[in-house]
CSV table of C-alpha atoms and ligand atoms in Angstrom, one decimal:
chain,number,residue,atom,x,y,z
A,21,UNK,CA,146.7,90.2,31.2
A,22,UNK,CA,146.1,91.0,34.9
A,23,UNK,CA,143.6,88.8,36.6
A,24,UNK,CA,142.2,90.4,39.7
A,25,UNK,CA,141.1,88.2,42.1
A,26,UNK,CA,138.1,88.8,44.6
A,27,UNK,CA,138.4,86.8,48.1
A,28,UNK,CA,135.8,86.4,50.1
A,29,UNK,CA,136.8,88.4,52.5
A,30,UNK,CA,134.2,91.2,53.5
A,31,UNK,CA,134.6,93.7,56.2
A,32,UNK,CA,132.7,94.1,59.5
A,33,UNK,CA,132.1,97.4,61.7
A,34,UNK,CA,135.3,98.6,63.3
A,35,UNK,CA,135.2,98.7,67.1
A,36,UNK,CA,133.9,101.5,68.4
A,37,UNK,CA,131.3,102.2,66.1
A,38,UNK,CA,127.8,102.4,67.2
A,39,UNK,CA,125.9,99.6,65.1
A,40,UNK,CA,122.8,100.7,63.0
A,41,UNK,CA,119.8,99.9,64.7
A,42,UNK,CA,116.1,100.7,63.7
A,43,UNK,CA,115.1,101.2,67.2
A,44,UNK,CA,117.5,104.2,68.2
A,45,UNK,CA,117.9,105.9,64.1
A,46,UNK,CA,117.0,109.2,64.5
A,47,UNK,CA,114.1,110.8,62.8
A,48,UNK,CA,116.4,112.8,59.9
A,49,UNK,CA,118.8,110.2,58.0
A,50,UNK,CA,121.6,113.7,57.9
A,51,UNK,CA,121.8,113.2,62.1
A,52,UNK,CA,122.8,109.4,61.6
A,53,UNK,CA,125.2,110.6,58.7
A,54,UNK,CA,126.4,113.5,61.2
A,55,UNK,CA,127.4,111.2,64.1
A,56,UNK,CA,129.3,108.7,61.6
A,57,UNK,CA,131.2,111.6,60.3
A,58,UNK,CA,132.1,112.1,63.9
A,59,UNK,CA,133.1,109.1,64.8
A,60,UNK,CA,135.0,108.4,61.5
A,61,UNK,CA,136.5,112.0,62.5
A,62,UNK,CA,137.1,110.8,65.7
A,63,UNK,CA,139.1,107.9,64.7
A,64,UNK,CA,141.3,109.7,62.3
A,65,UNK,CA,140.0,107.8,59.1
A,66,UNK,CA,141.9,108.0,56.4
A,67,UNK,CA,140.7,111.1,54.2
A,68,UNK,CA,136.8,110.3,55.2
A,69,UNK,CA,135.1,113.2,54.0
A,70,UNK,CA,136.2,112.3,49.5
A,71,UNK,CA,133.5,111.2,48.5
A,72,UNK,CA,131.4,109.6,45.0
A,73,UNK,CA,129.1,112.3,43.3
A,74,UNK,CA,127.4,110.8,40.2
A,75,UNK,CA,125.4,113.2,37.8
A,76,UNK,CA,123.6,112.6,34.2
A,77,UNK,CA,122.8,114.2,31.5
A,78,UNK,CA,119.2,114.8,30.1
A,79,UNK,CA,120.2,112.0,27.9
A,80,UNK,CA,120.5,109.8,30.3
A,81,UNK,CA,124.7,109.4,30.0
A,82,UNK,CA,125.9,108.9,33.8
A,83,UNK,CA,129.4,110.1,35.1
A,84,UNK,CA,130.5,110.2,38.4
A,85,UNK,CA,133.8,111.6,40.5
A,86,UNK,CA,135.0,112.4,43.7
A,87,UNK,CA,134.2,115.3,45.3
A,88,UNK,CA,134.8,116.8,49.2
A,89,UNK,CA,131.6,116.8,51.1
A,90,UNK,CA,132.3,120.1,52.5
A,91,UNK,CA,129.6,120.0,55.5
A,92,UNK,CA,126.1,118.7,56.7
A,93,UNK,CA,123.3,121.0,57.4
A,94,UNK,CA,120.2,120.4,58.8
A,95,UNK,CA,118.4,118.9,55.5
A,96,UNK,CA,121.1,119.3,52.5
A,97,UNK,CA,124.8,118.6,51.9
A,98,UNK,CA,127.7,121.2,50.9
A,99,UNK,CA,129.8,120.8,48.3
A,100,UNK,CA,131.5,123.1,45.8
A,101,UNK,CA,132.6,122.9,41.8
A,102,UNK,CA,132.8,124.4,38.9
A,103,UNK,CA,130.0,124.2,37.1
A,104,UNK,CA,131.2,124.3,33.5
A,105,UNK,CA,132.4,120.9,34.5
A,106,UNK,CA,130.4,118.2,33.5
A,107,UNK,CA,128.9,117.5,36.7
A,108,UNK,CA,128.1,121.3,37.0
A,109,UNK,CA,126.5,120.8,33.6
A,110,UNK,CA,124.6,117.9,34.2
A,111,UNK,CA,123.2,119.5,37.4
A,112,UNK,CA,122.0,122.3,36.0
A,113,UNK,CA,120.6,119.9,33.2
A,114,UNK,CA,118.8,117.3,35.6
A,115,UNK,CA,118.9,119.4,38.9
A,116,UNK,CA,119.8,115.6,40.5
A,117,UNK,CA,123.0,113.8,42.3
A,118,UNK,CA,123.5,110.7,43.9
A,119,UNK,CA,126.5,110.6,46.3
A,120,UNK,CA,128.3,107.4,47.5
A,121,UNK,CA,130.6,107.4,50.4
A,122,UNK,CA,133.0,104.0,52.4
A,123,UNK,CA,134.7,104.3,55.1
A,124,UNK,CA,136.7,101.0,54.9
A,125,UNK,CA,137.7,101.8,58.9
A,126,UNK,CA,134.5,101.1,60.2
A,127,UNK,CA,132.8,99.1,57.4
A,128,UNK,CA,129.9,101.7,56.9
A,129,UNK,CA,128.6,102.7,53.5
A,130,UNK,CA,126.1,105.9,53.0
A,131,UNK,CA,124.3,106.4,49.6
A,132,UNK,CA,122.1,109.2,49.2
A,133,UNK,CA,120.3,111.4,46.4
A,134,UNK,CA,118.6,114.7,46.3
A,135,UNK,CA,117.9,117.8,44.2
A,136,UNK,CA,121.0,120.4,43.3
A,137,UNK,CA,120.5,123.7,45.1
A,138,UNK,CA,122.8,126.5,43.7
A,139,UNK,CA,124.4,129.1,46.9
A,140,UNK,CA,125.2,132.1,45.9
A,141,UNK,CA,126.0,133.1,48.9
A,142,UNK,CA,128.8,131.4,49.7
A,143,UNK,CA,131.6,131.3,46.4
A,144,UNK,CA,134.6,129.9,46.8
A,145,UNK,CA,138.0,131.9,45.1
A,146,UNK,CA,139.3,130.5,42.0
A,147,UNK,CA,140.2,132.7,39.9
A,148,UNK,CA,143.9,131.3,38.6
A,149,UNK,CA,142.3,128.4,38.1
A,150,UNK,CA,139.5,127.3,35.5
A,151,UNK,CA,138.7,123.5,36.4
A,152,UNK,CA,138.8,121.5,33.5
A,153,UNK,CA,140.6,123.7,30.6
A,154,UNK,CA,143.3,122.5,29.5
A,155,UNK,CA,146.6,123.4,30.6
A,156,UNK,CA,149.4,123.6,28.3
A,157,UNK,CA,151.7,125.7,30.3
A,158,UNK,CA,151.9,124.9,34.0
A,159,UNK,CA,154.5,127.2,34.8
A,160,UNK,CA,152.7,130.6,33.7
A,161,UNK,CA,149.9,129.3,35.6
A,162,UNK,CA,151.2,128.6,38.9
A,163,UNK,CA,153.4,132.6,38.0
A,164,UNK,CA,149.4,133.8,37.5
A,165,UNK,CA,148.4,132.7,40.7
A,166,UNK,CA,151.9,133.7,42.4
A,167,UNK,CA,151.2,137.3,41.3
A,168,UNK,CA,147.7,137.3,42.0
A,169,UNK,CA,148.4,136.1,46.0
A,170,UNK,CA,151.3,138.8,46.1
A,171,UNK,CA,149.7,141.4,44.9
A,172,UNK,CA,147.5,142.0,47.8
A,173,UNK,CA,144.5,142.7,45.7
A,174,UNK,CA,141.1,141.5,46.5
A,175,UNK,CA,140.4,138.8,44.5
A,176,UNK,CA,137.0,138.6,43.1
A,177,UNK,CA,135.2,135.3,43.2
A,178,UNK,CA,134.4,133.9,39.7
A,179,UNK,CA,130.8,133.3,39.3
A,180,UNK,CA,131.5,129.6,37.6
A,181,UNK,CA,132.8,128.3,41.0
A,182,UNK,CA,129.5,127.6,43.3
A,183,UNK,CA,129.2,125.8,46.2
A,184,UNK,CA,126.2,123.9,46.0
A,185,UNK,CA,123.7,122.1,48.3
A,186,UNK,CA,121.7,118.5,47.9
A,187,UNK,CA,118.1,118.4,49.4
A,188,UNK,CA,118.7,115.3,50.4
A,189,UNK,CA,115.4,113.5,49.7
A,190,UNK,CA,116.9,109.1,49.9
A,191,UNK,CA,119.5,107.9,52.0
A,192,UNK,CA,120.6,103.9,52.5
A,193,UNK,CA,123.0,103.6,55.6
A,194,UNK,CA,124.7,100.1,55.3
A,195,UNK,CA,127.2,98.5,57.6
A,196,UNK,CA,129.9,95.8,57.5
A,197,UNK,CA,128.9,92.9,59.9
A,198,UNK,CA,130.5,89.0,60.6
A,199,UNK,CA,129.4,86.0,57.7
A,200,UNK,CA,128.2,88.7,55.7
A,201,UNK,CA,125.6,89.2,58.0
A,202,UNK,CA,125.2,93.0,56.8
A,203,UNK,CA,122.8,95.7,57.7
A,204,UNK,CA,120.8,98.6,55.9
A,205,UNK,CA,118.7,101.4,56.3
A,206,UNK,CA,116.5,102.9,53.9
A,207,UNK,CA,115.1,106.3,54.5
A,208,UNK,CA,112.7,108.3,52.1
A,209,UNK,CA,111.3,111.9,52.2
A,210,UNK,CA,107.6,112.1,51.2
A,211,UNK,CA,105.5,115.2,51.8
A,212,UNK,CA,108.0,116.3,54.2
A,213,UNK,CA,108.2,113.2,56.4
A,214,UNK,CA,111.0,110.7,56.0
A,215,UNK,CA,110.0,107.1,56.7
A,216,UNK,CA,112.7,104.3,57.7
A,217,UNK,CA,113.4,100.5,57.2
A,218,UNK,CA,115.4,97.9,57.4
A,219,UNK,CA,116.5,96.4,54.0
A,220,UNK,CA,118.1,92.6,53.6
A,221,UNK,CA,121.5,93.8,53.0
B,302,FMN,C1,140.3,113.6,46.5
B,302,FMN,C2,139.7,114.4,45.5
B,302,FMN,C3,138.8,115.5,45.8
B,302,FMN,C4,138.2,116.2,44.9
B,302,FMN,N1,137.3,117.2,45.3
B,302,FMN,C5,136.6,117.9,44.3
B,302,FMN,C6,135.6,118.8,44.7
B,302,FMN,O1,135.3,119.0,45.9
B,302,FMN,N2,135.0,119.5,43.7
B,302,FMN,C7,135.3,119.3,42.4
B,302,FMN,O2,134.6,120.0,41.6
B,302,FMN,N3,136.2,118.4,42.0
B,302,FMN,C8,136.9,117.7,43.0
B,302,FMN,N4,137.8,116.8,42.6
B,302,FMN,C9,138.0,116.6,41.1
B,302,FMN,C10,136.9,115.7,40.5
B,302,FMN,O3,137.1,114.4,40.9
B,302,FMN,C11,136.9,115.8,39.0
B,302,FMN,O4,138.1,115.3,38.5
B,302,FMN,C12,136.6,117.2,38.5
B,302,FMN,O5,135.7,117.9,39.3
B,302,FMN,C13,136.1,117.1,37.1
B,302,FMN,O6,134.9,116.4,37.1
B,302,FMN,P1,133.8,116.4,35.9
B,302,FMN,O7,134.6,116.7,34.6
B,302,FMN,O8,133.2,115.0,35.9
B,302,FMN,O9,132.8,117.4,36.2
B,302,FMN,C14,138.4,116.0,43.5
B,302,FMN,C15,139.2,114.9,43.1
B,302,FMN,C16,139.8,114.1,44.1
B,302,FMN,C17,140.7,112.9,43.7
């Protein structure tokens, strides 16, 4: 048996990155999110953008995965799926995400929630592929999708593959600091307004 030991080793924000602070957070938690993608963009971190989705279902059973976080508009999130996945399921079930992110290279965390918005404007092509079956012969697959891409026809976008948006409505920015001296930020939307604080860490 494996024992994995923790140390107590914790990390602290990367040089270079501006340090939370209560005083200069902007109004919308999604502009504070914006300029650490930046910087972590910036930096070249490794893949920064994977990120934690975690769904349940009206049961109450929670899964999570990774997922890209495609882009960030003014008051929701872009991602896309499949959703006869689970997730996609469970979304349509509860209508609710959370979303985790880390960025080990500057020590800065980002949790948020919100409410699932379906866009049908925007569908991404996957046709070859259905996410999640199973796949028992690889080879006629990858010959499906060859034939598809060669045969210069347009390829209609399955209605099962959505990109969706979060409304993001809670977000908790933490950062990495010294003697575990770590710092947080806790936004809510209520009636339209978010509110901020600061949040032992
Ligand atoms: C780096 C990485 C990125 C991924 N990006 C996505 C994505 O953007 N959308 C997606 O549906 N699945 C993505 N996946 C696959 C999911 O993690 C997951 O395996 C799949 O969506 C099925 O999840 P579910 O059965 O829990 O719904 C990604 C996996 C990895 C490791």
């Amino acid at each position: 048996m494996t024992t994995i030991r923790t140390t107590n080793f914790f990390p602290a924000l990367g040089a270079g990155a501006t340090p939370l602070d209560i005083a200069t957070a902007p109004e919308n938690p999604l502009r504070l999110l914006e300029s650490w993608v930046d910087h972590v963009m910036a930096i070249e971190a490794v893949e920064p953008m994977f990120v934690t989705l975690a769904t349940a279902s009206a049961s109450g059973v929670v899964s999570s995965r990774t997922v890209q976080l495609l882009a960030i508009e003014e008051d929701t999130t872009l991602f896309t799926t499949n959703f006869g996945s689970r997730k996609g399921v469970e979304m349509l079930e509860t209508g609710r995400v959370a979303v985790s992110l880390y960025w080990r290279e500057t020590a800065q965390s980002v949790n948020f929630t919100g409410s699932v918005e379906d866009d049908r404007g925007v569908q991404a092509s996957r046709v070859a592929s259905f996410h999640g079956r199973d796949l028992p012969d690889e080879a006629a697959h990858l010959a499906k999708f060859q034939a598809l891409v060669e045969s210069g026809e347009p390829i209609a976008r399955p209605d099962y593959w959505k990109w969706f948006r979060v409304r993001v409505d809670a977000v908790t920015f933490w950062e990495g600091h010294p003697e575990s001296m770590n710092r947080r930020i806790h936004y809510a939307l209520k009636d339209g307004a978010w509110s901020k604080g600061m949040v032992q860490a």
